[in-house]
mmCIF file of N, CA and C in Angstrom:
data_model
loop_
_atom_site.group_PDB
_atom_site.id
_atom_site.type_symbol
_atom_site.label_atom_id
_atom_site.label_comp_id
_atom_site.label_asym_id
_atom_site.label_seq_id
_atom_site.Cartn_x
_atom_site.Cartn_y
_atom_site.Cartn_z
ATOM 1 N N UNK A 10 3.099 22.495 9.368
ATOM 2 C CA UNK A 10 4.265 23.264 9.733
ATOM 3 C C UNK A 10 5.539 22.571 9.255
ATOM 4 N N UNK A 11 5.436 21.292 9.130
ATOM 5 C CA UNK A 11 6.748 20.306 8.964
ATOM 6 C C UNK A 11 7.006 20.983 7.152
ATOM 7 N N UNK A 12 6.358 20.771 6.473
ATOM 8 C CA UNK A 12 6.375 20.493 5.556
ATOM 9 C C UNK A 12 6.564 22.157 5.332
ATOM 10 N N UNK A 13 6.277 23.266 5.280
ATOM 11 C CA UNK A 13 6.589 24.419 5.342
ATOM 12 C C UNK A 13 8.300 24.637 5.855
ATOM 13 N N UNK A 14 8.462 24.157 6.413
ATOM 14 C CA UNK A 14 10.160 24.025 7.010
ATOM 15 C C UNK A 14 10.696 23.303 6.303
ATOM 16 N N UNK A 15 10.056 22.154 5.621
ATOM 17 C CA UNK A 15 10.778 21.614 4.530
ATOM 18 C C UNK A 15 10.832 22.758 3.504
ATOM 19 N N UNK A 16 10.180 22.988 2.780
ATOM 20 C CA UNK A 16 10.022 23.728 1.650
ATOM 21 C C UNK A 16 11.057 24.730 1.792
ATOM 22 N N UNK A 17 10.986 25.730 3.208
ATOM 23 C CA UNK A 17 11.823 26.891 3.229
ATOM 24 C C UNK A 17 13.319 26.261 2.748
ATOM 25 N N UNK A 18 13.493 25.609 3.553
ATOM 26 C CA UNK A 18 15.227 24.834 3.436
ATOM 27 C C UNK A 18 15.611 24.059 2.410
ATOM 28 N N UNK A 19 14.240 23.482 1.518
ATOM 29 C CA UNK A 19 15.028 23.256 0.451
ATOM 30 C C UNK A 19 15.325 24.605 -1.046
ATOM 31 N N UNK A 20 14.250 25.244 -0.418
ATOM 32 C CA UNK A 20 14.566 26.660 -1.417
ATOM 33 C C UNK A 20 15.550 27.172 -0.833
ATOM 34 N N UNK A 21 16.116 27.456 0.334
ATOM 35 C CA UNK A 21 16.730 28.514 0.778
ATOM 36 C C UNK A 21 18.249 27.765 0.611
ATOM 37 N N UNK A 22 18.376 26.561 1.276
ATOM 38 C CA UNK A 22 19.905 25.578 0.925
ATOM 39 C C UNK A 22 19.720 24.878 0.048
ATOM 40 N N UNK A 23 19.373 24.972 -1.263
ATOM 41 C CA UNK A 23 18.863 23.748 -2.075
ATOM 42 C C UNK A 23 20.198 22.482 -2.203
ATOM 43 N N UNK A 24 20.243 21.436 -2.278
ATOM 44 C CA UNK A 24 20.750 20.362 -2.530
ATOM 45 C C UNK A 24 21.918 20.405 -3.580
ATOM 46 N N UNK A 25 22.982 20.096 -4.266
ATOM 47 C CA UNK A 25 23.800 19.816 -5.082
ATOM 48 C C UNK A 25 23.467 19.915 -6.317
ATOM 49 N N UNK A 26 23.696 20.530 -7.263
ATOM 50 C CA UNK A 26 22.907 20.000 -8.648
ATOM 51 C C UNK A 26 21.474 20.309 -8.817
ATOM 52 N N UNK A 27 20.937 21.483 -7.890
ATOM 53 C CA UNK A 27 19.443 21.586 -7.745
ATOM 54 C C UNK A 27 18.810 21.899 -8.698
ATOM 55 N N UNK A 28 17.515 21.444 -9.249
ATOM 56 C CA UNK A 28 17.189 22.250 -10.410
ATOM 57 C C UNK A 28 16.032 23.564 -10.398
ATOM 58 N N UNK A 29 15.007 22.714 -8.947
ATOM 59 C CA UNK A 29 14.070 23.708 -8.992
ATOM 60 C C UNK A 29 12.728 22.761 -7.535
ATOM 61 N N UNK A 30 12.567 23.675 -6.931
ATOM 62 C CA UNK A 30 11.556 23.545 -6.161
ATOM 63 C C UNK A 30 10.005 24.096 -5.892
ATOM 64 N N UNK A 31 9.134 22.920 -6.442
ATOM 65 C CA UNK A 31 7.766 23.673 -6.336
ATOM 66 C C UNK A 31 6.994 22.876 -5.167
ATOM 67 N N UNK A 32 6.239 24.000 -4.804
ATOM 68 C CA UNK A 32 5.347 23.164 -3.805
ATOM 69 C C UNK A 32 3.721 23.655 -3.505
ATOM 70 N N UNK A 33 2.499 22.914 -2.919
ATOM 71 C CA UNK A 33 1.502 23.669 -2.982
ATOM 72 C C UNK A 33 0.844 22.802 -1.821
ATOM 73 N N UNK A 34 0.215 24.030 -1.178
ATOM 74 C CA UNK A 34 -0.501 23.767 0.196
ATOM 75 C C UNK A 34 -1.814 23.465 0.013
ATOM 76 N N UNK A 35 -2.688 22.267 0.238
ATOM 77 C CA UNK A 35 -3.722 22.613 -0.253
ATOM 78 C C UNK A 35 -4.611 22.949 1.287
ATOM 79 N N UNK A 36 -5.760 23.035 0.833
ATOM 80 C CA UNK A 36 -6.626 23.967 2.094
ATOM 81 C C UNK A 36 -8.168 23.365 1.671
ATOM 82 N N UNK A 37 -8.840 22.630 2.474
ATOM 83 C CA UNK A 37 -10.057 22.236 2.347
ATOM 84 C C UNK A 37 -11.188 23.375 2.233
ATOM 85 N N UNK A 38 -10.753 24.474 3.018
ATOM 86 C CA UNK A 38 -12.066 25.534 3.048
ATOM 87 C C UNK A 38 -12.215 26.076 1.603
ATOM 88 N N UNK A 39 -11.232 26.497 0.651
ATOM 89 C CA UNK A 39 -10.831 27.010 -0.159
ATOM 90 C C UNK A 39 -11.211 26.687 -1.334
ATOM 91 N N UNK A 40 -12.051 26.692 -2.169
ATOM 92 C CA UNK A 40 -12.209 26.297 -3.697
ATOM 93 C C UNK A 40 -11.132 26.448 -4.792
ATOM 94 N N UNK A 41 -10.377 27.571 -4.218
ATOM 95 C CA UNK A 41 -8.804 27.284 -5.314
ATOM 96 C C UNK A 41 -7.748 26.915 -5.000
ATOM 97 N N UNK A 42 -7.653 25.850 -3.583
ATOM 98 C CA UNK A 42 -6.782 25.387 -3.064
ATOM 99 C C UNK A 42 -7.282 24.196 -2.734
ATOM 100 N N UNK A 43 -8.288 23.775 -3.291
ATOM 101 C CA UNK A 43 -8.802 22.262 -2.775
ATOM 102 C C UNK A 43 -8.903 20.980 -3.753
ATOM 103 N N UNK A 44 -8.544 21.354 -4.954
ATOM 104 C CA UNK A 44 -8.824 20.071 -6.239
ATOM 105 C C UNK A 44 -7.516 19.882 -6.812
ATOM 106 N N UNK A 45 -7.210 18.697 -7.289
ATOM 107 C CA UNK A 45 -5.740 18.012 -8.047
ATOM 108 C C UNK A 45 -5.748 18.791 -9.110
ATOM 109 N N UNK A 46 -6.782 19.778 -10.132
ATOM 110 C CA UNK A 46 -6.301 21.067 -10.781
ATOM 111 C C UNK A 46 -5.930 22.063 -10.369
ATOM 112 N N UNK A 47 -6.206 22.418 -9.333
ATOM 113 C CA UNK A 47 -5.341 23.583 -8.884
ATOM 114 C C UNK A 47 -4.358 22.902 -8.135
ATOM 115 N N UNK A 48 -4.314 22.303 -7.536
ATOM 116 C CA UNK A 48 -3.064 21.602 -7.441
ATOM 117 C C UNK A 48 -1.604 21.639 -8.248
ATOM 118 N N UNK A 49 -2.178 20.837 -9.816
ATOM 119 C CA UNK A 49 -1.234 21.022 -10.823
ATOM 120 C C UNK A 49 -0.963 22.165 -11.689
ATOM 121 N N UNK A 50 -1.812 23.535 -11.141
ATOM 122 C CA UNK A 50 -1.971 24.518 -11.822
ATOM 123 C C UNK A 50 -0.605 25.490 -10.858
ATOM 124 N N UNK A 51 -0.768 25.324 -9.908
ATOM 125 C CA UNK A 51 0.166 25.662 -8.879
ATOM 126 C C UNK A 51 1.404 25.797 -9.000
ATOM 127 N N UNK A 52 1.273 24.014 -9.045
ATOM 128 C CA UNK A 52 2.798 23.572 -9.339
ATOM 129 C C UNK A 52 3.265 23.889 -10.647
ATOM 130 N N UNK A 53 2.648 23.750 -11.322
ATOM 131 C CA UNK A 53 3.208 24.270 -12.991
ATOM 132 C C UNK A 53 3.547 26.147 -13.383
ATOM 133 N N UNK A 54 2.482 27.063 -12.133
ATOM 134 C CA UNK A 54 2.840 27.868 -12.334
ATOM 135 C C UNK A 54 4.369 27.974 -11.198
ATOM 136 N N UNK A 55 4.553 27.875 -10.356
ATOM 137 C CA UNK A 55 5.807 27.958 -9.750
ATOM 138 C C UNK A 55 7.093 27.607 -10.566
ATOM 139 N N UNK A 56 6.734 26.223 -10.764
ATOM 140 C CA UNK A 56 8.183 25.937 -11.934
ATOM 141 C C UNK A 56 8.453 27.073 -13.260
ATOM 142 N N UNK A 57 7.197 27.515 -13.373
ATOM 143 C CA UNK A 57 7.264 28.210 -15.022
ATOM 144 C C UNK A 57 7.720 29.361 -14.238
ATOM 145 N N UNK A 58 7.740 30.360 -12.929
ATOM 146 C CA UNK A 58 7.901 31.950 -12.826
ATOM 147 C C UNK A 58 9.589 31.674 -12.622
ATOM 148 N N UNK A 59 9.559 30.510 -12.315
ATOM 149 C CA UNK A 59 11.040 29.965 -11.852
ATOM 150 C C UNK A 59 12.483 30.010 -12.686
ATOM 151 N N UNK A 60 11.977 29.436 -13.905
ATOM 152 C CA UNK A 60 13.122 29.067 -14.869
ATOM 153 C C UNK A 60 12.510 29.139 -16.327
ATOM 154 N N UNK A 61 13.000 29.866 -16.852
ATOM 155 C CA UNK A 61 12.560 30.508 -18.090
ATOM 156 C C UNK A 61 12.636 29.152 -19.427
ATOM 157 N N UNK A 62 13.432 28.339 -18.760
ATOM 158 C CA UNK A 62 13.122 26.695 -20.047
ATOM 159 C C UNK A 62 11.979 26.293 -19.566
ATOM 160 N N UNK A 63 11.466 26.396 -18.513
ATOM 161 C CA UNK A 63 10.467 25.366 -17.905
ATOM 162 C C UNK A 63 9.208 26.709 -18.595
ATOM 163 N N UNK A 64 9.109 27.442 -18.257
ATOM 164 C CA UNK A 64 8.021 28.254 -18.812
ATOM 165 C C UNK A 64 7.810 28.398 -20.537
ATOM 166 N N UNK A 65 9.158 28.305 -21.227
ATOM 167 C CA UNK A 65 8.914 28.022 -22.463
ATOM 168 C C UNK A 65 8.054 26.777 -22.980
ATOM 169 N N UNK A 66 8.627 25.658 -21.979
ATOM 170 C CA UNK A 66 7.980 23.980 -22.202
ATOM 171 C C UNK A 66 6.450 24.797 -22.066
ATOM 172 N N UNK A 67 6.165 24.955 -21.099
ATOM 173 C CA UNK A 67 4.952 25.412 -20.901
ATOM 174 C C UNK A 67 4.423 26.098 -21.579
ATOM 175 N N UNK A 68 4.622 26.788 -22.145
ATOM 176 C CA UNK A 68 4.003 27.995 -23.004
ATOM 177 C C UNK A 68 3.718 27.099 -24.529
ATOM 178 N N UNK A 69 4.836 26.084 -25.066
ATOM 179 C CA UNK A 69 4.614 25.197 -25.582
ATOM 180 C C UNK A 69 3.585 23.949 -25.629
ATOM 181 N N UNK A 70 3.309 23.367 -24.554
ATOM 182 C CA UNK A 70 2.268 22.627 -24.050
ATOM 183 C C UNK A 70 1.182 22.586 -23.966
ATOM 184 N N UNK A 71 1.086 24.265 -23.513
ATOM 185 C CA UNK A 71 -0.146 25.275 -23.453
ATOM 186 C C UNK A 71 -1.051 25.697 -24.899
ATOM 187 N N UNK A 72 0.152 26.133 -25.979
ATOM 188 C CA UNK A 72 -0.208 25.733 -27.020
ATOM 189 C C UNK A 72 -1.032 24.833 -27.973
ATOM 190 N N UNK A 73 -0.430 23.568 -27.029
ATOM 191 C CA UNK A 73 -1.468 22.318 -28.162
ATOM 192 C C UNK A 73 -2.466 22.062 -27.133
ATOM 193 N N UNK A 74 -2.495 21.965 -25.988
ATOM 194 C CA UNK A 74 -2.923 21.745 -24.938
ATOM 195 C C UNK A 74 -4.301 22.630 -24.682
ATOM 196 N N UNK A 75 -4.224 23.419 -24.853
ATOM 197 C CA UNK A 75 -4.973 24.788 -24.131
ATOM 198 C C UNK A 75 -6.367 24.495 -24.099
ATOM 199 N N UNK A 76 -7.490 23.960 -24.624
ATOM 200 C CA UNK A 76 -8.538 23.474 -25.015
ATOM 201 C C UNK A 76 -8.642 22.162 -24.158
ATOM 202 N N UNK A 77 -7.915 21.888 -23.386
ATOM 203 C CA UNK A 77 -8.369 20.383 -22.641
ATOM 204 C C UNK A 77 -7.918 20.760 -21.138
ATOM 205 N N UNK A 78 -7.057 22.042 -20.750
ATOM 206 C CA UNK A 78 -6.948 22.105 -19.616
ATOM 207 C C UNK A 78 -8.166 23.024 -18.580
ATOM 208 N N UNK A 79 -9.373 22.552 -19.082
ATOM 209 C CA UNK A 79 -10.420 22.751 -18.387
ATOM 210 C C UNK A 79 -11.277 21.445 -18.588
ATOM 211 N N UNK A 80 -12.858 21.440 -17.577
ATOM 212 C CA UNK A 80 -12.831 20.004 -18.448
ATOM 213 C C UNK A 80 -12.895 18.776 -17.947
ATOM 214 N N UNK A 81 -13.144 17.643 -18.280
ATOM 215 C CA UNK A 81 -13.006 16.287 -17.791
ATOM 216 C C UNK A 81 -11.567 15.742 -17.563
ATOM 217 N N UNK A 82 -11.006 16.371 -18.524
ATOM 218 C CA UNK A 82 -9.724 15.745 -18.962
ATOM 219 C C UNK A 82 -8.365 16.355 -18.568
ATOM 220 N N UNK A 83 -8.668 17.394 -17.377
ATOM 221 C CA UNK A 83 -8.005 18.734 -17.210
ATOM 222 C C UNK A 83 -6.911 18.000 -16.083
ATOM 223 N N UNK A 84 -7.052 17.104 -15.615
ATOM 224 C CA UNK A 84 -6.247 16.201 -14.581
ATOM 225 C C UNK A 84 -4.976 16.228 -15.421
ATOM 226 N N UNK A 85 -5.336 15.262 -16.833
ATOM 227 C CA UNK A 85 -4.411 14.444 -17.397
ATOM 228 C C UNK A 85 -3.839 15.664 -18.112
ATOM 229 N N UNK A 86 -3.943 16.543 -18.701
ATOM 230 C CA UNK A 86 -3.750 17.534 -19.820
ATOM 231 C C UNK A 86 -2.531 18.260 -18.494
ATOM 232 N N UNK A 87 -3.004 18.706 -17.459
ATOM 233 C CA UNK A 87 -2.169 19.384 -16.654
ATOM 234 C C UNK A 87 -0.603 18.606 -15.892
ATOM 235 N N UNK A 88 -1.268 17.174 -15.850
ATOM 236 C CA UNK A 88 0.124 16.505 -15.403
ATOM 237 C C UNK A 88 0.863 16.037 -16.638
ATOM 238 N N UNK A 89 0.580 16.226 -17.829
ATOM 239 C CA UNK A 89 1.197 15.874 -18.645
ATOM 240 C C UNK A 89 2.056 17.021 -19.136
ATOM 241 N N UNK A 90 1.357 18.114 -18.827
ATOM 242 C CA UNK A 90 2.161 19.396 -18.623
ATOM 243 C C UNK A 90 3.070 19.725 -17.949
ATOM 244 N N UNK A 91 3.009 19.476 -16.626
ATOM 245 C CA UNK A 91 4.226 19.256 -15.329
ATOM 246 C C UNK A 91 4.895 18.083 -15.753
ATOM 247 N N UNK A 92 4.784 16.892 -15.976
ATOM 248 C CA UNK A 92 5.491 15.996 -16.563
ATOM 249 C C UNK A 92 6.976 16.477 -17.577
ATOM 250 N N UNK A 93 6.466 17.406 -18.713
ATOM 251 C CA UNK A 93 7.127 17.471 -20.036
ATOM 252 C C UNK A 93 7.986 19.081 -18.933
ATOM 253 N N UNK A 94 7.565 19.762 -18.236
ATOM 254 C CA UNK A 94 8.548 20.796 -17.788
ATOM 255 C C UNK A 94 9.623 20.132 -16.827
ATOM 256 N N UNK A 95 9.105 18.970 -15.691
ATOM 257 C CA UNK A 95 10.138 18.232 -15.208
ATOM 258 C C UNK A 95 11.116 17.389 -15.867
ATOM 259 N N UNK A 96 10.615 16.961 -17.067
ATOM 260 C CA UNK A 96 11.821 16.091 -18.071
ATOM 261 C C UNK A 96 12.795 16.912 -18.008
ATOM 262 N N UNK A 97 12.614 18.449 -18.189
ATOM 263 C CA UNK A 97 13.306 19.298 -18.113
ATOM 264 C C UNK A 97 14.287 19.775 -17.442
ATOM 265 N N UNK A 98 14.400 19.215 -16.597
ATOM 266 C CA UNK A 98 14.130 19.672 -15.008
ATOM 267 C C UNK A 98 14.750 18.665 -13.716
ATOM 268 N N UNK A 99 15.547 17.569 -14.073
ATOM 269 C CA UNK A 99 16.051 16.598 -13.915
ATOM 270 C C UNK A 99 16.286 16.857 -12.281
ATOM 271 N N UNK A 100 16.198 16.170 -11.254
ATOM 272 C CA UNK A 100 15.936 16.219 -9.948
ATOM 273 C C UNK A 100 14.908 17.321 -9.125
ATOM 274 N N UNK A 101 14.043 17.564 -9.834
ATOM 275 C CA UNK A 101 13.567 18.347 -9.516
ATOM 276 C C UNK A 101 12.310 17.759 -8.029
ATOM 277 N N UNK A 102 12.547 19.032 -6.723
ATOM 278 C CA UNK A 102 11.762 18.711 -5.536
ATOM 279 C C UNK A 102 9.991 19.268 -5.751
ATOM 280 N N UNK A 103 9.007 18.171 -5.762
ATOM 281 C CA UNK A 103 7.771 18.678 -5.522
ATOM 282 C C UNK A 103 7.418 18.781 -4.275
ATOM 283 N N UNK A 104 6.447 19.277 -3.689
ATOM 284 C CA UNK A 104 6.295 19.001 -2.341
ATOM 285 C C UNK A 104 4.905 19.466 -1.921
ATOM 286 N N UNK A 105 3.667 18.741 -1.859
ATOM 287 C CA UNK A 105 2.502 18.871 -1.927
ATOM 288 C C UNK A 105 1.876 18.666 -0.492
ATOM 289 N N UNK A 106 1.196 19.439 -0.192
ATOM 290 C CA UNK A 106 0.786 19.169 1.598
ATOM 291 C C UNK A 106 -0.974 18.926 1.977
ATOM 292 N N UNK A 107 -1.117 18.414 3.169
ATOM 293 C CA UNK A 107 -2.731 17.987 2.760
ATOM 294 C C UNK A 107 -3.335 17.761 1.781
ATOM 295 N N UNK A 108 -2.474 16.538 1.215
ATOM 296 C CA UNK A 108 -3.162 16.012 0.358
ATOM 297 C C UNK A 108 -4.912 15.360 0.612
ATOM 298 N N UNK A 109 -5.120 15.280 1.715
ATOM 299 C CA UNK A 109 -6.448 14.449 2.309
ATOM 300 C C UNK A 109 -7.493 16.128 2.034
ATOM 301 N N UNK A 110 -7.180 17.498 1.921
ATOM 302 C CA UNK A 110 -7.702 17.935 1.785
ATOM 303 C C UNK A 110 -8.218 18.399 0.420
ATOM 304 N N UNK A 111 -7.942 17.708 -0.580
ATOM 305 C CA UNK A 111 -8.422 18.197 -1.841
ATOM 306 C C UNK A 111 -9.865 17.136 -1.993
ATOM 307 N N UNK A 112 -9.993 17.688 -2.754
ATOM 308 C CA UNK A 112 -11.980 17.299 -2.931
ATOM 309 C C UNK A 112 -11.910 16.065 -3.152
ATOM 310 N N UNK A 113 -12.828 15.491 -2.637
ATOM 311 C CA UNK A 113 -13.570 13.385 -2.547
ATOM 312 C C UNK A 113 -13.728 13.421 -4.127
ATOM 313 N N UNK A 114 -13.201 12.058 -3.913
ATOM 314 C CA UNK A 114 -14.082 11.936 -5.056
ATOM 315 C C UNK A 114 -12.860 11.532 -5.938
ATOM 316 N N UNK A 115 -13.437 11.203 -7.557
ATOM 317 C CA UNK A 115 -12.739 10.690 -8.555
ATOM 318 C C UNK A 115 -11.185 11.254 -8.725
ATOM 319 N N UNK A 116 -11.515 12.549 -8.486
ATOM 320 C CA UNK A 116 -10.466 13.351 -8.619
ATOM 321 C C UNK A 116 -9.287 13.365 -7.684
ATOM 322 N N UNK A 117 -9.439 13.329 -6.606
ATOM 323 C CA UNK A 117 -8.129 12.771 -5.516
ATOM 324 C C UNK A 117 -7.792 11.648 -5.254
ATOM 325 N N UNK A 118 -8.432 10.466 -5.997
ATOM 326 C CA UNK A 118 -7.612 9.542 -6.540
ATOM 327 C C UNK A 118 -6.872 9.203 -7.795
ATOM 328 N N UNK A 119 -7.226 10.480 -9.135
ATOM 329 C CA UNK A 119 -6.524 10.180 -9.974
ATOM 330 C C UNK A 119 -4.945 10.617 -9.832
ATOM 331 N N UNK A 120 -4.784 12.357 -8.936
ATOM 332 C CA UNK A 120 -3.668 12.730 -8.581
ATOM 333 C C UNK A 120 -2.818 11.901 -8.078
ATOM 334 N N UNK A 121 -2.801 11.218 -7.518
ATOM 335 C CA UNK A 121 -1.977 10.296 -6.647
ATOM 336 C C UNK A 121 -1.557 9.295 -7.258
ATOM 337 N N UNK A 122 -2.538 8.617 -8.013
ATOM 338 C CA UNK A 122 -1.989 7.352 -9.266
ATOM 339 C C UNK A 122 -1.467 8.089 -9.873
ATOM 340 N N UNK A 123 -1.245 9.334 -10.101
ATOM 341 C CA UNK A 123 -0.665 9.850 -12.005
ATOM 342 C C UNK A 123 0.770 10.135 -11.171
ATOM 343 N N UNK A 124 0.665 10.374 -9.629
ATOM 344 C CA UNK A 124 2.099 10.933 -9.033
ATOM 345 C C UNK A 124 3.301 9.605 -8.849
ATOM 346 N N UNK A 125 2.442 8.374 -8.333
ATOM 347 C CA UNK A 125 2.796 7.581 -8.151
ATOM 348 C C UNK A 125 3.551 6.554 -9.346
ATOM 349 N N UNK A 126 2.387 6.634 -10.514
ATOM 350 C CA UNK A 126 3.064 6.190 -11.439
ATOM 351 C C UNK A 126 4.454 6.822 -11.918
ATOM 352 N N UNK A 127 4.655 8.293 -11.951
ATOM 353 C CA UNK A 127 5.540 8.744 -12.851
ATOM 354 C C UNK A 127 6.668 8.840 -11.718
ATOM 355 N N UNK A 128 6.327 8.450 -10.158
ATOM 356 C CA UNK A 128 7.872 8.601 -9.611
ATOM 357 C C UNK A 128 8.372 7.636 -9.629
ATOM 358 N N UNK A 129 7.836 6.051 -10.044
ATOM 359 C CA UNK A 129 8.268 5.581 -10.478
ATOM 360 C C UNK A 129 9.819 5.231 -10.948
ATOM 361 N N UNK A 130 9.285 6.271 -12.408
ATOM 362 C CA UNK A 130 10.156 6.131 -13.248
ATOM 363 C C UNK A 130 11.013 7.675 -13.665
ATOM 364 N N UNK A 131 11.052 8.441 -12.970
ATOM 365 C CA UNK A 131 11.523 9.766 -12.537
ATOM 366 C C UNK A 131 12.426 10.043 -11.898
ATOM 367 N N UNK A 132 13.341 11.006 -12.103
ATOM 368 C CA UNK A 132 14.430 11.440 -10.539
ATOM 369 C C UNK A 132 13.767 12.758 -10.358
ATOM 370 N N UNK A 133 12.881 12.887 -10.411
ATOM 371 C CA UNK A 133 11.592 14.096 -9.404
ATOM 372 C C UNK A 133 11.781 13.531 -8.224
ATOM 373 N N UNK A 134 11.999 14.216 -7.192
ATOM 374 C CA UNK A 134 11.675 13.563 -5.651
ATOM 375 C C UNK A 134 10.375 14.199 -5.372
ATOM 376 N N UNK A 135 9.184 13.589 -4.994
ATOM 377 C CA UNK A 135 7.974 13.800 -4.492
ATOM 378 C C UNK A 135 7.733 13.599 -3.148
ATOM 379 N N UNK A 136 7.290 14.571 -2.806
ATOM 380 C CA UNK A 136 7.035 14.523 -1.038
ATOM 381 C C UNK A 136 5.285 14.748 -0.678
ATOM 382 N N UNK A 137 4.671 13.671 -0.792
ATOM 383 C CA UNK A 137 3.276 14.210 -0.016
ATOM 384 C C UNK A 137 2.787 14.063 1.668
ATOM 385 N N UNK A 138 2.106 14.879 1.675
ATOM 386 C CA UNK A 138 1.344 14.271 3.270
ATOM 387 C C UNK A 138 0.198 14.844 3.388
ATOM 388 N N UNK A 139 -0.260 13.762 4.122
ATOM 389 C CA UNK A 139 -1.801 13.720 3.775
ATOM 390 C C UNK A 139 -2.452 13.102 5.809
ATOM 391 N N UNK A 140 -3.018 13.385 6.222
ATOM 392 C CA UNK A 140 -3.542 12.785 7.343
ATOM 393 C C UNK A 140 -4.399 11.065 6.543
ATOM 394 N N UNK A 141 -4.447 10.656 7.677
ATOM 395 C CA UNK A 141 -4.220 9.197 7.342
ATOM 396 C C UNK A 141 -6.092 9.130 6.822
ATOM 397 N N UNK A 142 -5.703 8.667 5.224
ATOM 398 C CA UNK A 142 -7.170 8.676 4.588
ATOM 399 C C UNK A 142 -7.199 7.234 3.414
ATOM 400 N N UNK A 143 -7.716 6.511 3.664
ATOM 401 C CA UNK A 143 -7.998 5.445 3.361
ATOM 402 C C UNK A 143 -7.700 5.227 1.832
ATOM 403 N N UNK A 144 -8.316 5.772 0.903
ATOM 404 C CA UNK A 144 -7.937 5.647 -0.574
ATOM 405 C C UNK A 144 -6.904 6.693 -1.117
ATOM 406 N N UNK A 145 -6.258 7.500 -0.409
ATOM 407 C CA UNK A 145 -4.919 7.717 -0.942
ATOM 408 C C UNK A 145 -3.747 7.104 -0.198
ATOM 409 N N UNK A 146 -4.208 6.754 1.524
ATOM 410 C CA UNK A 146 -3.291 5.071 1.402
ATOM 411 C C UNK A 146 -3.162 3.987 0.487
ATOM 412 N N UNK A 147 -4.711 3.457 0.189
ATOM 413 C CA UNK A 147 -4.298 2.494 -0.868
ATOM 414 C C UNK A 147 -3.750 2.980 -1.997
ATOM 415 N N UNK A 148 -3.385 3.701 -2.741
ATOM 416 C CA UNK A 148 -2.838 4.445 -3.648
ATOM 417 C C UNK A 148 -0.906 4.607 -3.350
ATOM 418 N N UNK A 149 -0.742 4.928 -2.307
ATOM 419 C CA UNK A 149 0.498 5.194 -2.203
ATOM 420 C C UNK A 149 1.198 4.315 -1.364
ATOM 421 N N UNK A 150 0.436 3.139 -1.066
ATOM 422 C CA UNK A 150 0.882 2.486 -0.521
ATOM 423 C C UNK A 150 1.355 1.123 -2.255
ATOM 424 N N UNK A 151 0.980 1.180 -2.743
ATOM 425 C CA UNK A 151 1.517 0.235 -3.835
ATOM 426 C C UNK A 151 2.710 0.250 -4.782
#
């Protein structure tokens, strides 16, 4: 619920200089709401219905891309996709919820390193929450 009240208020009053707000709920019961690809499929489609540069990047991306965003490799191909529309996109709010509910395994620990690394070095503000789960603590805790 928190995080839904976030989301409304930052879409509805957005911040100074806003560029764009995406966000995605994930849902354990759900097979298209439960993996770090639909995850980033989410978020990439929100930014793209959003702002017509960010959907061009995309449509661009998609282009060279298109053949790897299924796949083994569909993690990296998709955040590298959201990556190149947020360059775009300069303060831009993500805001991802139950994170503890996307699928075990290899895959909900790569999301979190690929988020972690790039906020880094980003003015993306990233917001996750996750009920308290052991290897995406160690992950976001570093």
């Amino acid at each position: 619920m928190l995080m839904i009240a976030l989301a409304r208020e930052l879409v509805e009053s957005p911040p100074q200089n806003p560029c764009t707000v995406a966000f995605f709920f994930c849902q354990s019961t759900d097979p298209r709401l439960n993996t770090a690809a639909s995850i980033l499929r989410g978020l990439i489609w929100m930014l793209a219905i959003n702002d017509a540069r960010l959907a061009n990047i995309f449509h661009t991306m998609y282009q060279s891309k298109s053949n790897q965003l299924d796949g083994p490799n569909a993690i990296f191909a998709l955040f590298s996709t959201l990556l190149a529309m947020l360059e775009g996109c300069p303060g831009a709010f993500i805001l991802i919820d139950a994170l503890n509910e996307c699928s075990s395994g290899t895959e909900r620990g790569q999301l979190p390193n690929l988020i972690v690394k790039h906020a880094k070095s980003s003015k993306t503000k990233w917001l996750l929450s996750s009920r308290n789960n052991t290897d995406i603590n160690q992950v976001l805790s570093h």
